[in-house]
Coordinates of C-alpha atoms and ligand atoms in Angstrom, one line a residue:
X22 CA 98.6 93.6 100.5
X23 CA 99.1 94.1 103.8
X24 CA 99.7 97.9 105.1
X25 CA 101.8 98.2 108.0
X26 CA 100.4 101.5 109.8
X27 CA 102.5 103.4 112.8
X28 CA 101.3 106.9 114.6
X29 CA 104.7 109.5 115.1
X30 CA 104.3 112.0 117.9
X31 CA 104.6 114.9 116.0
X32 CA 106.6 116.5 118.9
X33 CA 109.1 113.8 119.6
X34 CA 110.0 111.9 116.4
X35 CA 110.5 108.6 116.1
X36 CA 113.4 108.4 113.4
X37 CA 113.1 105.0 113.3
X38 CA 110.1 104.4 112.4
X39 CA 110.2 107.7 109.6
X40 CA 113.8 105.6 108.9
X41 CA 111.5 102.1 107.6
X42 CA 109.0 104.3 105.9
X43 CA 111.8 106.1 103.8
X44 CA 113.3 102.7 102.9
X45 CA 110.1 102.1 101.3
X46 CA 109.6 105.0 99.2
X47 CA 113.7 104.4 98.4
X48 CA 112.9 100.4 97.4
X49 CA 109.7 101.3 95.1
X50 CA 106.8 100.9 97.7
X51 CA 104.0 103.3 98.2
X52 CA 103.6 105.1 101.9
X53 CA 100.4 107.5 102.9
X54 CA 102.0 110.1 105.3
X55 CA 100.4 113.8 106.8
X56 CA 101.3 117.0 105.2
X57 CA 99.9 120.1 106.6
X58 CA 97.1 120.5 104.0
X59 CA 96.0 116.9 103.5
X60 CA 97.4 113.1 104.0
X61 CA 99.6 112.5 100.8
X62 CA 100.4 109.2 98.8
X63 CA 103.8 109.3 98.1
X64 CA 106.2 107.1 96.1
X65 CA 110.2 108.0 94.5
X66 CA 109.3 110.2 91.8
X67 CA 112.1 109.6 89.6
X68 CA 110.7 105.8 89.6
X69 CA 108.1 105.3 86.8
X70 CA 107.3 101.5 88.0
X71 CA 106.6 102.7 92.0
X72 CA 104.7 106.0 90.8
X73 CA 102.0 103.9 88.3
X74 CA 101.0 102.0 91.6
X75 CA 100.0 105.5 93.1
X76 CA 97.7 105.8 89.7
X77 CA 96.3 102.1 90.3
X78 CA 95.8 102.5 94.3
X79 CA 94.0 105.6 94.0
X80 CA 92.1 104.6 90.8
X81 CA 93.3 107.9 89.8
X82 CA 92.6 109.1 85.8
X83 CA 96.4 109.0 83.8
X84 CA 96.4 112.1 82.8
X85 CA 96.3 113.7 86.0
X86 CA 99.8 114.6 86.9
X87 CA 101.3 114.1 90.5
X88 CA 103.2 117.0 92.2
X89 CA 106.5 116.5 93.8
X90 CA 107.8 117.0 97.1
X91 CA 111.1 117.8 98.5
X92 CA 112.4 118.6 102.1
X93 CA 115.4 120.5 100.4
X94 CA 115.2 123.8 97.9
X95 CA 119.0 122.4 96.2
X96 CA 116.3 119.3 94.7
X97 CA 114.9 122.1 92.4
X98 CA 117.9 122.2 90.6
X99 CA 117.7 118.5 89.1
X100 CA 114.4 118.6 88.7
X101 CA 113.6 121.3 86.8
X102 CA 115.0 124.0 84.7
X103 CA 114.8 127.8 83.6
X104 CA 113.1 129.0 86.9
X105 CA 111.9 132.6 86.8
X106 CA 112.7 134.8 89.2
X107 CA 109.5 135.5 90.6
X108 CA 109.4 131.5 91.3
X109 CA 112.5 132.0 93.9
X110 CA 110.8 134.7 95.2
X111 CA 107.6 132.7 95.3
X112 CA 109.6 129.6 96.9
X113 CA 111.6 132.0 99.4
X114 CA 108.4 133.6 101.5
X115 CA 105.7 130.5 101.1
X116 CA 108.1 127.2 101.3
X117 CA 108.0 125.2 103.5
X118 CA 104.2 125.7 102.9
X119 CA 101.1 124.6 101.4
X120 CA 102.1 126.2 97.9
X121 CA 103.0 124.3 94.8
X122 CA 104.7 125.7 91.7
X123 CA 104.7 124.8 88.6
X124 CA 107.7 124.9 86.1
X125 CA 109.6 123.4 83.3
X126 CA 110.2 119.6 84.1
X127 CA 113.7 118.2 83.6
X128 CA 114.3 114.6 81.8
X129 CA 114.8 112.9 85.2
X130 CA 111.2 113.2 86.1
X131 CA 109.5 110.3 84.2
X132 CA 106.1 110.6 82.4
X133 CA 104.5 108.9 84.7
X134 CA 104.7 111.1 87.1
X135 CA 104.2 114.3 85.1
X136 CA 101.4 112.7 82.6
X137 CA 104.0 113.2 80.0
X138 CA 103.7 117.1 80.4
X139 CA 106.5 119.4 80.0
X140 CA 106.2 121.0 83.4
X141 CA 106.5 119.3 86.8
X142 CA 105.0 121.0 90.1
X143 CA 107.3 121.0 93.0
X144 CA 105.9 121.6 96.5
X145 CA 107.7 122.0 99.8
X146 CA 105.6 120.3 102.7
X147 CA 106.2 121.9 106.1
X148 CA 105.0 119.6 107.9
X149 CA 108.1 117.8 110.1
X150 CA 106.9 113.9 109.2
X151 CA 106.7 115.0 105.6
X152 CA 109.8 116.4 106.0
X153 CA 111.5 113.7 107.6
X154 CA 110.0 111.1 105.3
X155 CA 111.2 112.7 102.7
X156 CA 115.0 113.5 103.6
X157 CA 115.6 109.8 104.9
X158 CA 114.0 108.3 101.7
X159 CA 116.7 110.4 99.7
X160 CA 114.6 110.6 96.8
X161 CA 111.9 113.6 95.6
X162 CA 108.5 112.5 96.6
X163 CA 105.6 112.1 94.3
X164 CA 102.2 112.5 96.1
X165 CA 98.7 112.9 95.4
X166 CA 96.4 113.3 98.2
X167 CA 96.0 110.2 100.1
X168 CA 92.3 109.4 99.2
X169 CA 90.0 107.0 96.2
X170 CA 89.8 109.4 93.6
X171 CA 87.0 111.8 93.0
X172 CA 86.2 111.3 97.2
X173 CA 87.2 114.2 99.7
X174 CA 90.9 114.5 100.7
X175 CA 91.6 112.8 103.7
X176 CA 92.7 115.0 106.3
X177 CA 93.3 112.7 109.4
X178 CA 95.0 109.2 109.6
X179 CA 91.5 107.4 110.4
X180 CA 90.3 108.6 106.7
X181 CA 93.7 107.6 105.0
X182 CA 92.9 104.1 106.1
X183 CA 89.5 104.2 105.4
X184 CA 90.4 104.8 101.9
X185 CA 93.9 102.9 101.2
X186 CA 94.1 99.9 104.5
X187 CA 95.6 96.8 102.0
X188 CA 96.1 99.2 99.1
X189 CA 99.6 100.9 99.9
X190 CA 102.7 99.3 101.9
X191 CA 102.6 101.7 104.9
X192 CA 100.9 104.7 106.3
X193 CA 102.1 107.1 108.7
X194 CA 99.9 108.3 110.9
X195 CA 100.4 112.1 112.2
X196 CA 98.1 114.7 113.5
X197 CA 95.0 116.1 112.2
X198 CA 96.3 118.3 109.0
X199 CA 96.4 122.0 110.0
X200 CA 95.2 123.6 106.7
X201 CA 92.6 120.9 105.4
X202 CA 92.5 121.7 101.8
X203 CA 94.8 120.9 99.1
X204 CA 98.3 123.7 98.4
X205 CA 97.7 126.1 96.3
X206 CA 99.5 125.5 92.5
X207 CA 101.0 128.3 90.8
X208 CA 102.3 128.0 87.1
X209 CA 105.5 129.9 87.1
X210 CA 106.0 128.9 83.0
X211 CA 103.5 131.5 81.9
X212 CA 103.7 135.4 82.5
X213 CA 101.9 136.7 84.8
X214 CA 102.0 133.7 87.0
X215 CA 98.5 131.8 86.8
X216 CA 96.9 130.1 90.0
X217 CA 95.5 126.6 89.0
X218 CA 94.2 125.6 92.3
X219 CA 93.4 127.9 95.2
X220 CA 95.1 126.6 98.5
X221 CA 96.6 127.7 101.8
X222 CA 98.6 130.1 100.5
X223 CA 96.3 132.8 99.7
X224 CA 95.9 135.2 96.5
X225 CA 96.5 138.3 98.7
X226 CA 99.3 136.7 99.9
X227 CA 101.0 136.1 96.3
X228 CA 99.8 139.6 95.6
X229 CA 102.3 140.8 98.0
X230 CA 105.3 139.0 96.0
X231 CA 104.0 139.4 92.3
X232 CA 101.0 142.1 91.6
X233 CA 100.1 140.5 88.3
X234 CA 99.0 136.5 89.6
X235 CA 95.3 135.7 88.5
X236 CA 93.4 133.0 89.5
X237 CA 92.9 131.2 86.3
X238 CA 88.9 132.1 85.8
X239 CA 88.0 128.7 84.9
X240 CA 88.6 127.2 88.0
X241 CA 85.9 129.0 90.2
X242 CA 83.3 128.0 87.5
X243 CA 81.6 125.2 86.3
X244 CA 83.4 123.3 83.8
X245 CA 82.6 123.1 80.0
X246 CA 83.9 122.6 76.8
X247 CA 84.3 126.4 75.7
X248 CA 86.5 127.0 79.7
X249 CA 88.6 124.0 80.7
X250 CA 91.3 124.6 84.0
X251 CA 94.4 124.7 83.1
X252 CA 95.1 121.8 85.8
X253 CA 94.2 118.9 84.8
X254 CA 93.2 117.6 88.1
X255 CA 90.7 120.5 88.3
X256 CA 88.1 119.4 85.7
X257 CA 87.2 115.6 87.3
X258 CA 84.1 115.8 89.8
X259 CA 85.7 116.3 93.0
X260 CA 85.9 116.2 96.8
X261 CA 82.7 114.7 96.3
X262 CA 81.0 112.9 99.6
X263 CA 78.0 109.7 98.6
X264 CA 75.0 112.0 99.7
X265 CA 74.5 114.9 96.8
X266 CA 75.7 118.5 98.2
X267 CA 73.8 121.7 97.6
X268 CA 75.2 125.2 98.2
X269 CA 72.8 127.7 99.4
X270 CA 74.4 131.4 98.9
X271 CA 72.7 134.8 99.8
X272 CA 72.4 137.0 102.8
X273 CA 73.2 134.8 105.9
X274 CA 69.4 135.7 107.3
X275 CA 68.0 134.5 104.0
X276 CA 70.4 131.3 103.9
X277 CA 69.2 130.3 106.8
X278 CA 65.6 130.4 105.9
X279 CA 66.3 128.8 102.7
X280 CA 68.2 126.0 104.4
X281 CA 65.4 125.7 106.9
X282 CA 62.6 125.4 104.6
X283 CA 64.4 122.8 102.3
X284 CA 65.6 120.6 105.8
X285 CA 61.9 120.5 106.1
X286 CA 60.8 119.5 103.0
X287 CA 63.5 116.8 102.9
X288 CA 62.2 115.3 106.1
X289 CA 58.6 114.7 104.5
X290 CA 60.1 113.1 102.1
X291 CA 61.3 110.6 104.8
X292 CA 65.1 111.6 104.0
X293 CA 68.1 112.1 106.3
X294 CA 70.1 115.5 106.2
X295 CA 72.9 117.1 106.7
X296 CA 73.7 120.6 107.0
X297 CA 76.7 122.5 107.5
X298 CA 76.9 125.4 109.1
X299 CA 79.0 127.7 111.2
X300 CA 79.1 128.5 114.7
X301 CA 77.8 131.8 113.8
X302 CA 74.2 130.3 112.6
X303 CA 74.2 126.3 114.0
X304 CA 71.6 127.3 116.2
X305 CA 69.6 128.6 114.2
X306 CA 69.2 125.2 112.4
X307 CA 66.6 122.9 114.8
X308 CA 66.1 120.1 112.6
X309 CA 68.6 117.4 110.6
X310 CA 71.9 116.8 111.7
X311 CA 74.0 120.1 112.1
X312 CA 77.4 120.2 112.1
X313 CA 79.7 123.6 112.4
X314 CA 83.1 123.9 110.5
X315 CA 83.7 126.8 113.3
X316 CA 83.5 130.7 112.9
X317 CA 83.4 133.2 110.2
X318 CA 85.7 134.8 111.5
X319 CA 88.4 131.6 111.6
X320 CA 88.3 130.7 107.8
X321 CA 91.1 128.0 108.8
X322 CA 89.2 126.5 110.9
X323 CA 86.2 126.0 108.4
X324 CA 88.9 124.9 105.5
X325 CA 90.3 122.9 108.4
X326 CA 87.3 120.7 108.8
X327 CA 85.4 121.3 105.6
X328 CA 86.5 117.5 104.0
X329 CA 86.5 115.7 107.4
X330 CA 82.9 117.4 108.1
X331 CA 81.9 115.9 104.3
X332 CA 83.0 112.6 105.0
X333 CA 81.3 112.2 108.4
X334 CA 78.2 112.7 106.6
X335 CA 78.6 109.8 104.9
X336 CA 79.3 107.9 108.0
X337 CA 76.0 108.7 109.1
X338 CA 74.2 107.6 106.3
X339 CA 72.7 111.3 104.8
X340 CA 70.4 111.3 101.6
X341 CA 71.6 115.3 100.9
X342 CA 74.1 117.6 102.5
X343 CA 72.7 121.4 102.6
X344 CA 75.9 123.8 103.6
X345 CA 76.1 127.7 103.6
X346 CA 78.5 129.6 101.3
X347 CA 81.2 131.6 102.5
X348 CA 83.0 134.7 100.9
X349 CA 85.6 134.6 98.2
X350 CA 88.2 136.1 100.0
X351 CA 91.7 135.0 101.5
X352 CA 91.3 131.0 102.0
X353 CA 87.9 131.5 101.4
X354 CA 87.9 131.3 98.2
X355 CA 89.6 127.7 98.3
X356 CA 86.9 126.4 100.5
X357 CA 84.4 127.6 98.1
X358 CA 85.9 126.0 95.2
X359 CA 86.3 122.7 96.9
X360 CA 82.7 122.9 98.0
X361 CA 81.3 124.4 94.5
X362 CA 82.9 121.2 93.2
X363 CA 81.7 118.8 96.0
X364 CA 78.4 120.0 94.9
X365 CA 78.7 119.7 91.3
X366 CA 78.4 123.5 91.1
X367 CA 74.3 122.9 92.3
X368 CA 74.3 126.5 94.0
X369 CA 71.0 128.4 95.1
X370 CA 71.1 131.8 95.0
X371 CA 68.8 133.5 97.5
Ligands
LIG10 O1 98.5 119.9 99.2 C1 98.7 119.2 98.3 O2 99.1 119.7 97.2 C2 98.6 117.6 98.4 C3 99.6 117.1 99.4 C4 99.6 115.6 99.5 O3 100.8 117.7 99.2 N1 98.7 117.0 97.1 C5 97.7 117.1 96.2 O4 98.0 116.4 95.0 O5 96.7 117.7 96.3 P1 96.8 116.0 94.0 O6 97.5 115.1 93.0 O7 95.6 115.5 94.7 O8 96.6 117.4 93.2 C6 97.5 117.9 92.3 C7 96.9 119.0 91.4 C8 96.0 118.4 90.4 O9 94.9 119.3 90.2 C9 96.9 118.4 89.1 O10 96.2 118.4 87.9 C10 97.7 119.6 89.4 O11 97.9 119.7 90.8 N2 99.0 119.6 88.7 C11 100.1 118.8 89.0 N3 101.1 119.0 88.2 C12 100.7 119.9 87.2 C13 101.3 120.5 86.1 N4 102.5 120.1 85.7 N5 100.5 121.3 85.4 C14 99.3 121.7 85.8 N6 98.7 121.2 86.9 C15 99.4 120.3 87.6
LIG11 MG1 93.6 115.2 95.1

């Protein structure tokens, strides 16, 4: 197939070009386009035939269900039904936003894009191509992120066509994505309402709206059969980069000792590594290849760059990526999970 690819100036639209991609989506095709969390593959939702080619593009498992987006809160209305209360009031303070909820599905929205679940999630992007794309294409938007399945979300245009160049019909190409990891989805059908996937919006944040929302526990630990996530995208081996990942977590002092002594020992063994740090310790770090996802104290900077940072390690070729841990807490604890599950949960305490 050959994928027509155009870069928009975030900050002087050209309508036109968001005008063709629209007509796409509208006629059954499949675009890649930014959002501000990561580059999305979208297709019309309501259109079982264009949302299967997402599945086959992406090589994406068929009972993973796709969430959809809209540029307008009236789309709720037709596509779902019985909303809660504390969904509006979810909807009201996050949306536009990286936040997805989850809620009864209406019969427009086809299995396929659901996984023949009762529930659909709905997301409102804010990001203005999103946006754009979607409102001209005049249809809801079904989008996965924009990446081979089971590989890191891509969170620049360069990685989108790394991963889909021949595969879709066009990709839009935007500015680096803002938040870097995926929105956070919140079931609104159960009571209290249940995080699924930790995201931009940020448990302390829903906390402020509804007291009760839990992060459902399985999602932070290691899959198995007795605790299963409740999303059904959360139990695949994820975000994962070629080189195996290992988490070192501890005292930052200790970390760095740790990481330190392992570096070395991977270098006798003739091996190339990779090491993520921050700006707080990088130079603490004299061997292997060192990269910083920023400061501490700038967790949006580190989620901002923690899936890039992954997949330029496999640029270079890396037999084992060696990062720090960070703290549970605000968007932390959405970097964490994306990393515990980049690393297949292989986590060193020290
Ligand atoms: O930020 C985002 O949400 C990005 C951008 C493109 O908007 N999209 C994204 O989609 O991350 P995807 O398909 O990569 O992840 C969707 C997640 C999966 O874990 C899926 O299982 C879960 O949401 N999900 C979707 N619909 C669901 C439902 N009805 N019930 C439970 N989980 C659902
Ligand atoms: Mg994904």
């Amino acid at each position: 197939m050959n994928t027509k690819i155009k870069m928009i100036d975030e900050t002087n639209l050209d309508e036109g070009i968001i005008e063709e991609a629209g007509k796409i989506i509208r006629e059954g095709g499949l675009v890649a386009f930014p959002t501000e969390t990561v580059y999305g593959l979208g297709a019309n939702a309501l259109d079982s035939r264009a949302v299967k080619k997402i599945f086959k593009a992406k090589g994406r498992p068929q009972d993973n269900p796709l969430i959809v987006h809209i540029w307008n809160i009236k789309q709720i209305e037709t596509l779902t039904h019985d909303i809660p209360d504390i969904a509006y009031r979810f909807m009201k303070k996050f949306w536009p936003g990286p936040m997805t909820v989850i809620l009864p599905k209406s019969s427009i929205i086809p299995d396929a894009t659901s996984a023949s679940l009762p529930s659909v999630g709905i997301r409102m992007p804010s990001n203005i191509i999103a946006r754009k794309l979607i409102e001209k294409s005049g249809v809801p938007i079904a989008a996965p992120s924009a990446n081979i399945s089971g590989r890191p979300s891509p969170t620049d245009v360069e990685r989108c066509i790394e991963d889909l160049n021949g595969k879709v019909d066009f990709i839009l190409g935007g500015e680096m994505c803002q938040v870097g990891v995926e929105s956070t989805v919140v079931d609104c059908t159960v009571t209290p309402s249940c995080v699924l996937r930790p995201g931009g919006i940020t448990l302390e944040m829903l906390r402020k709206i509804d007291r009760e929302v839990y992060i459902d526990p399985a999602v932070m630990k290691k899959p198995d059969k007795n605790i299963r996530p409740k999303a059904p995208g959360m139990k695949y081996r994820h975000y994962a980069p070629n080189a195996p990942v290992k988490i070192v977590n501890g005292d930052l002092k200790k970390t760095i000792a740790k990481i330190n002594e392992m570096v070395q020992n991977y270098i006798d063994e003739n091996k190339v590594v990779g090491v993520i740090a921050t700006d707080e310790t990088k130079d603490f770090y004299k061997k292997g290849l060192v990269v910083s996802l920023g400061s501490r104290s700038n967790m949006l900077s580190v989620s901002k760059n923690l899936f890039e940072t992954l997949r330029s390690f496999d640029d270079k070729k890396v037999d084992i990526i060696l990062s720090e841990a960070f703290e549970e807490k605000g968007i932390g604890v959405a970097v964490m999970n994306r990393l515990n599950k980049s690393a297949g949960f292989d986590i060193m305490k020290v």
